[in-house]
XYZ file of C-alpha atoms in Angstrom:
701
model
C 19.526 -14.391 -5.151
C 16.327 -12.669 -5.740
C 13.854 -11.425 -8.143
C 14.910 -9.624 -10.531
C 13.281 -6.155 -11.347
C 11.537 -7.353 -14.518
C 13.107 -4.692 -16.856
C 13.915 -7.486 -19.552
C 10.204 -8.389 -19.634
C 9.142 -5.019 -20.939
C 11.765 -5.039 -23.602
C 11.410 -6.684 -26.907
C 13.802 -9.791 -27.831
C 14.201 -10.749 -31.279
C 16.484 -12.591 -33.673
C 17.412 -10.741 -36.914
C 19.640 -11.077 -39.842
C 21.976 -8.261 -41.326
C 19.533 -8.140 -44.512
C 16.684 -7.248 -42.500
C 17.764 -4.410 -40.085
C 21.349 -3.929 -39.819
C 22.375 -6.931 -38.185
C 21.383 -6.948 -34.737
C 23.026 -10.187 -32.966
C 20.806 -12.914 -31.732
C 19.394 -12.354 -28.338
C 19.946 -8.643 -28.152
C 17.508 -6.568 -26.174
C 16.057 -3.944 -28.577
C 14.468 -0.931 -26.947
C 12.274 -0.338 -30.176
C 8.694 -0.319 -29.461
C 8.858 -0.527 -25.709
C 7.045 2.720 -25.377
C 3.594 1.731 -26.876
C 1.036 1.103 -24.267
C 3.753 0.914 -21.600
C 2.077 1.653 -18.365
C -1.453 0.773 -19.328
C -3.597 -2.258 -18.311
C -6.648 -3.863 -20.167
C -7.689 -6.098 -17.595
C -7.857 -6.091 -13.654
C -8.965 -8.394 -11.169
C -9.948 -5.932 -8.444
C -13.535 -6.797 -8.853
C -12.671 -10.429 -7.885
C -12.912 -11.477 -11.526
C -11.007 -10.715 -14.602
C -12.627 -7.566 -16.124
C -12.105 -4.584 -18.400
C -11.777 -1.222 -16.361
C -14.037 0.532 -18.644
C -16.994 -2.039 -17.240
C -16.476 -1.102 -13.589
C -18.453 1.820 -12.204
C -15.706 3.124 -9.876
C -12.324 4.635 -10.153
C -9.393 2.581 -10.076
C -5.722 2.531 -11.178
C -3.313 -0.378 -12.104
C 0.452 0.131 -11.646
C 2.182 -2.631 -13.480
C 5.932 -3.832 -13.379
C 6.891 -1.675 -16.464
C 6.497 1.333 -14.068
C 8.342 -0.355 -11.158
C 11.088 -1.208 -13.495
C 11.633 2.482 -14.903
C 11.140 4.036 -11.616
C 13.477 1.524 -9.801
C 10.607 1.061 -7.375
C 11.292 -1.081 -4.178
C 8.628 -0.833 -1.785
C 5.080 0.403 -1.437
C 6.354 4.031 -0.808
C 7.876 4.271 -4.016
C 4.715 4.141 -5.928
C 2.434 6.299 -4.052
C 3.086 9.265 -6.354
C 1.501 7.408 -9.266
C -1.589 7.051 -7.626
C -4.169 10.020 -7.544
C -6.074 10.623 -4.390
C -3.248 8.582 -2.384
C -0.509 10.139 -0.428
C 1.881 8.870 2.413
C 0.792 8.909 6.007
C 3.338 6.677 8.134
C 5.157 3.671 7.477
C 2.904 1.649 5.248
C -0.169 3.664 5.965
C -1.582 6.238 3.376
C -4.113 8.995 3.266
C -6.642 7.608 0.691
C -9.248 10.078 -0.433
C -8.877 12.159 2.925
C -8.928 9.072 5.201
C -6.139 7.422 6.870
C -5.811 3.772 5.802
C -3.495 0.834 6.581
C -4.985 -2.215 5.359
C -3.677 -4.102 2.197
C -4.741 -7.340 0.503
C -2.674 -9.877 -1.280
C -4.295 -11.594 -4.432
C -7.699 -10.640 -3.308
C -7.374 -11.914 0.216
C -6.466 -10.590 3.702
C -3.096 -11.412 5.151
C -0.469 -8.756 4.822
C 2.868 -10.149 6.035
C 4.425 -6.812 6.596
C 2.519 -5.812 9.928
C 3.000 -3.055 12.256
C 6.153 -0.695 10.874
C 7.375 -2.431 7.892
C 6.372 -1.394 4.233
C 5.380 -4.130 1.655
C 8.163 -5.036 -1.003
C 7.473 -4.935 -4.695
C 10.193 -7.687 -5.753
C 7.518 -10.455 -6.123
C 4.571 -8.223 -7.131
C 3.710 -8.271 -10.604
C 0.951 -5.075 -10.340
C -0.607 -3.214 -7.754
C -4.379 -2.693 -8.114
C -6.270 0.194 -6.514
C -9.996 0.522 -5.945
C -10.833 3.691 -4.869
C -13.842 4.504 -2.474
C -15.735 2.206 -0.621
C -15.199 -1.467 -1.444
C -17.269 -3.481 0.999
C -19.298 -5.640 -1.838
C -15.999 -7.545 -2.636
C -13.525 -6.901 0.260
C -15.810 -6.722 3.322
C -14.822 -4.354 6.290
C -12.470 -1.422 5.470
C -12.005 2.272 5.034
C -14.249 4.253 2.702
C -11.151 5.676 1.078
C -10.312 2.510 -1.239
C -8.147 -0.599 -1.013
C -4.680 -1.730 -2.283
C -4.253 -5.223 -3.741
C -0.738 -6.543 -4.298
C -0.925 -9.206 -7.271
C 1.894 -11.779 -6.912
C 4.147 -12.990 -9.685
C 3.247 -16.545 -10.686
C 5.325 -19.248 -12.647
C 5.244 -18.580 -16.430
C 4.961 -20.882 -19.317
C 8.142 -19.501 -21.154
C 11.554 -20.224 -19.754
C 13.503 -17.066 -18.416
C 16.232 -16.169 -15.921
C 16.617 -12.505 -14.840
C 19.328 -11.267 -12.478
C 19.674 -7.677 -11.217
C 22.856 -6.193 -9.345
C 22.338 -2.895 -7.501
C 24.539 -0.106 -6.186
C 23.887 3.240 -4.856
C 24.470 6.175 -2.329
C 24.042 5.412 1.551
C 26.065 2.298 0.935
C 23.257 0.543 -0.861
C 24.268 -2.693 -2.529
C 22.237 -5.835 -3.575
C 21.458 -8.551 -5.817
C 18.505 -10.308 -6.686
C 17.340 -13.198 -9.355
C 14.485 -15.154 -10.646
C 13.981 -18.178 -12.776
C 10.693 -19.325 -14.337
C 9.663 -21.790 -16.910
C 8.220 -25.303 -17.459
C 9.287 -28.306 -15.606
C 8.067 -31.046 -18.026
C 8.147 -31.033 -21.778
C 4.423 -30.651 -22.083
C 4.292 -27.747 -19.963
C 1.810 -29.071 -17.526
C 4.003 -28.215 -14.398
C 5.776 -24.575 -14.299
C 7.723 -23.256 -11.542
C 9.210 -19.872 -10.177
C 12.066 -19.391 -8.064
C 13.343 -15.990 -6.590
C 15.478 -14.460 -4.085
C 16.238 -10.896 -3.161
C 18.960 -9.318 -1.073
C 19.555 -5.646 -0.416
C 21.583 -3.646 2.349
C 21.980 -0.109 2.895
C 22.834 2.481 5.496
C 20.134 5.286 5.183
C 20.555 8.767 5.817
C 19.172 8.905 9.302
C 21.786 8.341 11.963
C 22.402 4.928 13.527
C 20.293 3.310 10.881
C 21.066 0.337 8.715
C 18.701 -1.939 6.621
C 19.130 -5.337 5.538
C 16.462 -7.267 3.540
C 16.239 -10.935 2.506
C 13.227 -12.455 0.502
C 12.810 -15.928 -0.652
C 9.862 -16.822 -3.024
C 8.938 -19.942 -4.922
C 5.720 -21.223 -6.640
C 4.605 -24.139 -8.611
C 1.493 -24.046 -11.250
C 0.043 -27.354 -12.347
C -2.638 -27.324 -15.247
C -5.111 -29.561 -13.645
C -7.508 -29.736 -16.385
C -8.629 -27.832 -19.825
C -8.784 -24.192 -18.603
C -7.847 -25.140 -14.956
C -4.838 -24.469 -13.179
C -3.641 -24.881 -9.449
C -0.890 -22.478 -8.318
C 0.762 -22.775 -4.826
C 3.330 -20.325 -3.418
C 5.669 -19.731 -0.242
C 7.554 -16.410 0.470
C 9.558 -15.777 3.387
C 10.756 -12.114 4.503
C 13.376 -11.292 6.943
C 14.021 -7.607 7.422
C 16.735 -6.397 9.840
C 16.446 -2.808 10.631
C 19.078 -1.578 13.417
C 18.243 1.896 14.526
C 15.369 2.044 12.280
C 12.281 2.100 14.676
C 11.742 5.550 13.116
C 9.685 8.477 14.254
C 10.382 11.832 12.717
C 12.261 15.002 13.459
C 10.616 17.690 15.725
C 9.344 20.862 14.052
C 7.925 24.045 15.107
C 4.223 25.083 14.603
C 5.088 26.421 11.026
C 6.685 23.042 10.046
C 10.185 24.005 10.188
C 12.600 21.196 11.167
C 14.341 22.108 14.407
C 17.225 19.616 13.879
C 18.851 18.216 10.907
C 16.840 15.719 9.157
C 19.191 13.048 9.866
C 18.523 13.259 13.523
C 17.309 10.115 15.093
C 15.941 9.324 18.568
C 17.061 5.994 18.367
C 20.563 4.549 19.806
C 22.999 2.536 17.598
C 21.841 -0.724 19.441
C 18.090 -0.048 19.091
C 16.367 -2.410 16.441
C 13.438 -3.710 14.823
C 13.582 -7.034 13.181
C 10.581 -8.542 11.226
C 10.400 -12.160 10.168
C 7.523 -13.463 8.053
C 6.335 -16.085 6.120
C 3.256 -16.535 3.728
C 1.858 -19.499 1.928
C -1.058 -19.634 -0.375
C -2.905 -21.924 -3.069
C -5.116 -20.663 -5.959
C -7.056 -22.944 -8.155
C -9.027 -21.256 -11.198
C -10.729 -23.069 -13.877
C -13.419 -22.507 -16.847
C -16.420 -24.325 -16.668
C -18.074 -24.698 -20.006
C -17.601 -21.553 -22.020
C -19.927 -19.287 -19.642
C -18.532 -20.074 -16.019
C -15.369 -19.351 -14.292
C -14.406 -20.284 -10.692
C -11.786 -19.844 -8.393
C -11.005 -20.620 -4.818
C -7.728 -19.843 -2.718
C -6.491 -20.100 0.787
C -3.769 -17.963 2.381
C -1.730 -18.510 5.609
C 0.865 -16.022 6.971
C 2.715 -15.777 10.366
C 4.897 -12.804 11.371
C 6.904 -11.843 14.333
C 7.973 -8.266 14.663
C 10.459 -7.494 17.689
C 11.597 -3.943 18.484
C 13.664 -2.141 21.155
C 13.910 1.656 20.697
C 13.844 5.070 22.288
C 10.443 6.892 21.650
C 10.581 10.775 21.575
C 8.293 12.340 23.746
C 8.872 16.125 22.835
C 10.904 18.990 24.102
C 11.856 18.848 27.945
C 10.098 21.601 29.817
C 12.015 24.812 29.757
C 14.609 23.552 27.194
C 14.284 24.048 23.341
C 17.116 21.565 22.628
C 16.448 18.383 24.868
C 13.914 15.952 23.655
C 12.388 13.676 26.345
C 12.663 9.948 25.641
C 11.201 6.724 26.730
C 12.388 3.207 25.927
C 10.133 0.560 24.539
C 10.485 -3.323 24.324
C 7.888 -4.748 22.169
C 7.251 -8.295 20.387
C 4.198 -8.349 18.118
C 3.264 -11.904 17.067
C 0.518 -11.714 14.235
C -1.041 -15.036 12.041
C -3.864 -15.169 9.990
C -5.652 -17.675 8.048
C -7.865 -16.646 4.781
C -10.207 -18.575 2.522
C -12.249 -17.280 -0.323
C -14.259 -18.535 -3.397
C -15.710 -16.816 -6.289
C -17.637 -17.783 -9.264
C -19.035 -15.950 -12.436
C -21.761 -16.978 -14.902
C -22.801 -15.205 -17.980
C -26.245 -16.026 -18.928
C -29.101 -14.601 -21.223
C -32.336 -14.031 -18.984
C -35.581 -12.399 -19.919
C -33.992 -10.966 -23.396
C -30.648 -9.378 -21.671
C -27.252 -10.595 -21.144
C -26.382 -11.023 -17.310
C -23.146 -11.665 -15.662
C -23.478 -12.927 -12.332
C -20.861 -13.063 -9.560
C -21.210 -14.781 -6.367
C -18.425 -15.562 -3.655
C -17.500 -15.550 -0.009
C -14.445 -15.082 2.135
C -13.482 -16.273 5.676
C -10.594 -14.700 7.651
C -9.202 -15.286 11.413
C -6.367 -13.231 12.944
C -4.864 -13.501 16.064
C -2.594 -10.544 17.048
C -0.518 -10.584 20.493
C 1.481 -7.501 21.580
C 3.961 -7.796 24.492
C 4.885 -4.388 25.658
C 7.065 -2.882 28.427
C 7.796 0.939 28.431
C 10.567 2.618 30.576
C 9.417 6.064 31.104
C 11.515 7.306 34.012
C 15.059 7.937 33.985
C 15.712 7.639 29.951
C 18.511 10.405 28.948
C 17.161 12.971 26.965
C 18.732 13.677 23.507
C 20.016 17.034 22.066
C 18.594 18.481 18.764
C 21.634 20.285 17.828
C 24.445 18.124 19.205
C 22.867 14.656 19.776
C 25.366 12.063 21.733
C 24.653 8.475 21.176
C 25.796 5.587 23.466
C 24.147 2.164 23.504
C 20.791 1.121 25.104
C 22.275 -1.426 27.537
C 21.276 0.360 30.686
C 17.797 0.825 29.593
C 17.484 -2.721 28.404
C 18.690 -3.819 31.759
C 15.978 -1.515 33.669
C 13.378 -2.421 31.290
C 13.664 -6.151 31.813
C 12.736 -5.844 35.621
C 9.469 -4.673 34.069
C 6.479 -7.232 33.502
C 5.157 -7.239 29.964
C 1.665 -5.837 29.364
C 0.128 -8.306 26.819
C -2.830 -7.195 24.645
C -4.368 -10.318 22.729
C -6.522 -9.271 19.973
C -8.831 -11.841 17.983
C -10.457 -10.934 14.935
C -13.064 -12.986 12.748
C -14.566 -12.049 9.522
C -17.029 -13.901 7.227
C -18.901 -12.664 4.414
C -20.715 -13.577 0.986
C -21.577 -11.243 -1.885
C -23.831 -11.528 -4.865
C -23.636 -9.123 -8.178
C -25.553 -8.973 -11.230
C -24.145 -6.894 -14.234
C -26.962 -6.561 -16.853
C -26.102 -5.680 -20.512
C -29.263 -3.549 -21.271
C -27.682 -3.036 -24.926
C -24.316 -2.903 -26.201
C -24.154 0.769 -24.778
C -25.874 0.573 -21.551
C -24.751 -1.509 -18.611
C -26.391 -1.818 -14.983
C -24.564 -3.245 -11.921
C -26.199 -4.096 -8.708
C -24.727 -6.073 -5.638
C -25.448 -7.122 -2.124
C -23.240 -8.448 0.480
C -23.740 -9.732 4.185
C -20.715 -9.761 6.600
C -20.398 -11.142 10.171
C -17.659 -10.039 12.466
C -16.417 -11.400 15.903
C -13.849 -9.236 17.756
C -12.295 -9.573 21.179
C -9.491 -8.203 23.099
C -7.772 -9.397 26.308
C -5.204 -7.309 28.192
C -3.286 -8.460 31.053
C 0.008 -7.578 33.099
C 1.920 -10.325 34.130
C -0.524 -13.265 34.964
C -3.221 -10.785 35.838
C -6.098 -9.961 33.461
C -6.959 -6.361 33.627
C -9.492 -5.852 30.930
C -11.488 -7.737 28.439
C -13.847 -7.005 25.857
C -15.839 -8.575 22.801
C -18.285 -7.795 20.226
C -20.059 -9.550 17.459
C -22.635 -8.390 14.962
C -23.368 -8.330 10.949
C -23.750 -5.901 8.437
C -25.330 -5.587 4.893
C -23.268 -3.646 2.188
C -24.945 -2.494 -1.309
C -23.559 -1.427 -4.367
C -25.237 -0.229 -7.697
C -23.932 1.522 -10.712
C -24.903 2.342 -14.342
C -22.550 2.637 -17.408
C -23.162 4.377 -20.805
C -20.721 3.424 -23.483
C -21.036 5.753 -26.595
C -18.507 3.950 -28.138
C -16.557 0.727 -27.141
C -13.475 2.534 -25.739
C -15.225 5.037 -23.520
C -17.618 4.819 -20.701
C -19.561 7.199 -18.630
C -20.788 6.177 -15.137
C -22.285 6.783 -12.089
C -22.458 4.598 -8.849
C -23.412 4.278 -5.075
C -21.241 2.030 -2.978
C -21.081 1.214 0.655
C -18.248 0.285 3.498
C -18.154 -0.209 7.015
C -15.585 -0.848 9.832
C -16.355 -2.439 13.352
C -15.651 -0.439 16.183
C -12.546 -1.201 17.924
C -13.172 -4.425 20.219
C -11.455 -2.173 23.207
C -14.187 0.369 22.686
C -17.002 -1.868 22.907
C -16.927 -2.420 26.906
C -20.137 -1.758 28.528
C -18.451 0.754 30.896
C -17.680 2.875 27.950
C -21.330 2.842 26.626
C -20.898 0.008 24.243
C -21.508 -2.078 22.351
C -21.972 0.267 19.350
C -22.957 -0.286 15.577
C -20.046 -0.169 13.098
C -18.743 3.010 11.481
C -20.474 3.181 7.803
C -19.417 4.915 4.752
C -21.397 5.619 1.517
C -19.935 7.227 -1.790
C -21.608 8.626 -4.694
C -19.327 8.996 -7.884
C -19.458 9.703 -11.334
C -16.963 9.743 -14.077
C -15.670 8.930 -17.532
C -12.886 6.387 -18.391
C -11.559 6.047 -21.953
C -9.133 3.631 -23.862
C -8.828 5.688 -27.118
C -6.807 4.881 -30.009
C -6.426 1.169 -29.691
C -5.784 1.834 -26.046
C -2.659 4.263 -26.446
C -4.679 6.919 -24.615
C -6.376 6.010 -21.317
C -7.842 9.131 -19.527
C -10.188 8.918 -16.388
C -12.136 11.617 -14.717
C -13.954 10.860 -11.374
C -15.710 12.967 -8.729
C -16.859 11.611 -5.461
C -18.664 12.496 -2.221
C -18.102 10.093 0.767
C -19.790 10.571 3.984
C -18.691 8.521 6.937
C -21.092 8.188 10.085
C -21.120 6.562 13.659
C -17.533 7.853 14.511
C -17.303 7.307 18.337
C -16.347 10.369 20.583
C -16.148 10.933 24.100
C -19.483 12.524 25.395
C -18.444 15.007 27.968
C -22.099 15.499 28.868
C -21.791 12.071 30.670
C -19.777 11.206 33.697
C -17.122 8.406 33.692
C -18.253 4.844 34.699
C -15.516 2.855 36.458
C -12.915 5.471 35.341
C -13.708 5.103 31.553
C -15.160 7.917 29.576
C -18.526 7.587 27.983
C -18.251 7.271 24.275
C -21.197 7.970 21.647
C -21.207 7.524 17.908
C -21.840 11.061 17.143
C -18.936 11.935 14.696
C -19.503 12.511 10.800
C -17.263 13.134 8.094
C -17.889 14.414 4.434
C -14.986 13.842 1.931
C -15.361 15.475 -1.505
C -13.109 15.725 -4.305
C -12.236 14.871 -7.994
C -9.176 13.004 -9.584
C -7.710 12.882 -13.094
C -5.513 10.086 -14.379
C -3.667 10.064 -17.700
C -1.505 7.306 -19.453
C -0.698 7.923 -23.024
C 1.548 7.622 -26.010
C 2.504 11.113 -27.137
C 4.517 9.552 -30.143
C 5.647 5.970 -30.486
C 8.777 6.486 -28.559
C 7.257 8.933 -26.058
C 5.195 8.048 -23.180
C 3.591 10.110 -20.319
C 1.649 9.174 -17.161
C 0.169 11.716 -15.121
C -2.331 12.380 -12.162
C -4.059 14.975 -10.023
C -6.315 14.788 -6.843
C -8.118 17.183 -5.235
C -9.722 16.433 -1.895
C -11.618 18.256 0.722
C -12.510 16.139 3.777
C -14.102 18.013 6.806
C -15.799 16.988 10.028
C -19.457 17.787 9.449
C -20.872 16.452 12.817
C -19.382 16.262 16.260
C -19.494 17.530 19.733
C -18.194 20.874 20.555
C -14.627 20.832 21.925
C -14.186 17.194 20.491
C -12.360 16.197 17.262
C -12.383 12.588 15.650
C -9.451 10.433 15.260
C -6.727 11.514 12.845
C -8.499 14.959 12.804
C -7.508 18.602 14.249
C -10.740 20.824 14.607
C -12.557 20.176 11.166
C -9.789 18.998 8.852
C -7.842 15.696 8.713
C -4.329 15.243 9.395
C -2.026 14.662 6.200
C -5.004 15.050 4.123
C -3.677 17.436 1.145
C -6.027 19.401 -0.789
C -3.987 19.097 -4.012
C -1.650 16.296 -5.110
C 0.024 15.985 -8.375
C 2.301 13.596 -10.060
C 3.713 12.549 -13.463
C 6.462 10.411 -15.058
C 7.454 10.635 -18.655
C 9.798 8.545 -20.593
C 11.235 8.900 -24.285
C 13.449 6.330 -25.949
C 15.982 6.773 -28.630
C 15.493 3.537 -30.324
C 18.716 3.565 -32.705
C 20.909 3.843 -29.743
C 19.073 1.569 -27.366
C 18.571 4.458 -24.701
C 15.673 5.679 -23.096
C 15.392 8.859 -20.280
C 12.678 9.231 -17.972
C 11.616 12.305 -15.947
C 9.098 12.736 -12.990
C 7.824 14.915 -10.506
C 5.429 14.639 -7.340
C 3.722 17.953 -5.728
C 1.825 17.546 -2.384
C 0.301 20.560 -1.024
C 0.229 22.091 2.509
C -1.251 19.784 5.254
C -1.646 19.542 8.852
C -0.165 16.937 11.737
C -2.050 15.280 14.406
C -1.135 17.915 16.647
C -2.325 20.677 14.332
C 1.489 21.729 13.110
C 1.746 22.961 9.760
C 3.310 20.502 7.177
C 4.669 22.297 4.504
C 3.941 21.729 0.666
C 6.577 20.254 -1.355
C 7.575 19.491 -5.037
C 10.386 16.858 -5.997
C 11.739 15.774 -9.394
C 13.529 12.387 -10.409
C 15.306 11.097 -13.638
C 16.266 8.178 -14.763
C 18.569 6.539 -17.892
C 18.136 3.057 -19.325
C 20.813 1.799 -21.909
C 20.634 -1.609 -23.683
C 24.244 -3.266 -23.547
C 23.149 -6.439 -25.442
C 21.738 -8.775 -23.196
C 22.437 -6.644 -20.212
C 20.446 -3.376 -19.455
C 21.770 -0.530 -17.386
C 19.541 1.665 -15.281
C 20.654 5.053 -13.704
C 18.397 6.961 -11.265
C 18.433 10.150 -9.293
C 15.563 10.925 -6.972
C 15.130 14.239 -5.469
C 17.198 15.843 -7.912
C 17.439 19.137 -6.425
C 17.924 17.675 -2.987
C 14.791 19.454 -1.526
C 14.412 19.491 2.293
C 10.938 18.532 3.065
C 8.333 16.610 5.298
C 6.814 13.674 3.619
C 4.098 13.765 5.997
C 3.366 15.222 9.663
C 2.765 13.149 12.824
C 2.859 14.731 16.061
C 4.471 17.730 18.142
C 5.886 14.823 20.349
C 7.657 13.041 17.449
C 7.845 15.258 14.677
C 7.319 15.048 10.955
C 8.628 12.266 8.829
C 11.444 13.927 6.470
C 11.638 13.121 2.674
C 14.691 11.154 1.469
C 17.272 13.442 0.165
C 19.017 13.475 -3.170
C 19.732 9.693 -3.954
C 21.260 7.871 -6.921
C 20.488 4.161 -7.825
C 22.314 2.022 -10.146
C 21.132 -1.324 -11.438
C 22.625 -3.707 -14.107
C 20.029 -6.175 -15.343
C 21.029 -9.665 -17.026
C 18.271 -11.575 -18.805
C 18.382 -14.859 -20.675
């Protein structure tokens, strides 16, 4: 029961007779023509309003469902290889233009239901929009590397039903289905229902995985050009033995154990239960004004009991020390937003005014108790697993430490895009944000610490675009971002309160959509400076046991990116990307390092990252083959250990069988053993998945 990977949506369905083309039966899925413009996007909403990417003076990418389908993508980690400047860090976190980033948006709003250590699923996502660089104007506080926006599938006017059965290595088995279409004859009300189930036993020892997702929505055409869409989604991820850390390595990055090694016992677990509800109203007002407003609410509970590796036992190169953690994380958030766009002629020039605001309130409560003494170490070479019963009983005698974090964000923006001529566009915008953060920590019934901070910040964005022809644009821009300091660091004992971390970027580039959009090639160069990063000031004595912090850290990130999506022939499509990044600490206190950095380098920030995917279709026999690769250069871990470079290859075959389509896919064809990212010397590097195979049988009506 869940959403099918929308393979059928990217094939052409037609009815034909024998006199026309050889007599394909009615309803057959024909692969002919599927390659053209397969992975391209003509419109994006990453700027809060539907817009041509050529008219945005900042690098961006849109990954659509066609690519999900061809690559058999299941979750967010499956698509990072398609995005220049983005590589895996940990769980749902990425390195984005040199900076660690964990924040995601859904349909332009805050409210990620995959909290903590779960990864966003793609089954109910129609596309992923990536805006690179500071995005403070439209999205408020955040990392200067960029943002990822997941755009949900919504009810469609055309009736359809898609079902997908899945099987693969690691005992993978699953089924998904979705139905959409009009409810009434006039098509005023449309619906979408979908469900997803998948279970597997991953390659890491003791791990199992079971995912359930249910999704439904209604769209109502309220007026001419107006539509109200309401949606509800529930998620249930049951992950025994799957609260994963890495595998320990030596300083050269060589694994000290089999990559199947796991610090978790068979009875350890992670369980995520989430629900998300949202409503969105959009309408045209006359011929020059559009308006949309949305509300989103989510509530998630993540429960976990697991063994955390704590590095090698002193004097023993085979035993890993462990501690046992019992944690419950409850997070809920409510978000509102509204945006309006107006096109007007003013003083002899055409203007596109955008104005909007958003509001977000989140509560995150972590209950945690940790058993540090008496936990049995685990061998790297010959691990012997039992159960967690003994550690569960012992940890239950400890009181929970509760960390209650409250986060509030309010912001409003205004932007003007001025068409000086058909070839020249100027863009300028300003935003004001107010934030209010607080953290209360207690053990049992006793409050041990409390801190709070509120402030406001103005963010700017400016750019210029020159279009020598309608399908090409040259641009330059400046954009800003900021992040409030963590509320826990705002204590007066630590020297607080402190102003936010700020980020500013200068970027220039070229975007093209040549040959009627069949060639989209983009080049961007950037320089980001991030300031006011807090560090311990060793020259000052501690106050009440707390080190004194000062905003004395600065980072400079420089690089360039190339993205290409093209039809080489009518049957052959190619998508490729390359990113170069050099992120360095440019200001710090002697002997100190900013968070996620070692010396003057950042953890998991590769200099070079390359990816490509190509697909060739043999239309007469209804078959297509795909082939791709990803290369990530050398990195360092949070502990300064080497993370070796890697290159992996993947392939797929798609075969049309009438109304059924078959996908066969192999990942990591040559079974390369590699580290997807580095973490710490205590918990090791995250190993990449060995060779795996996936088969999907897709049925579409």
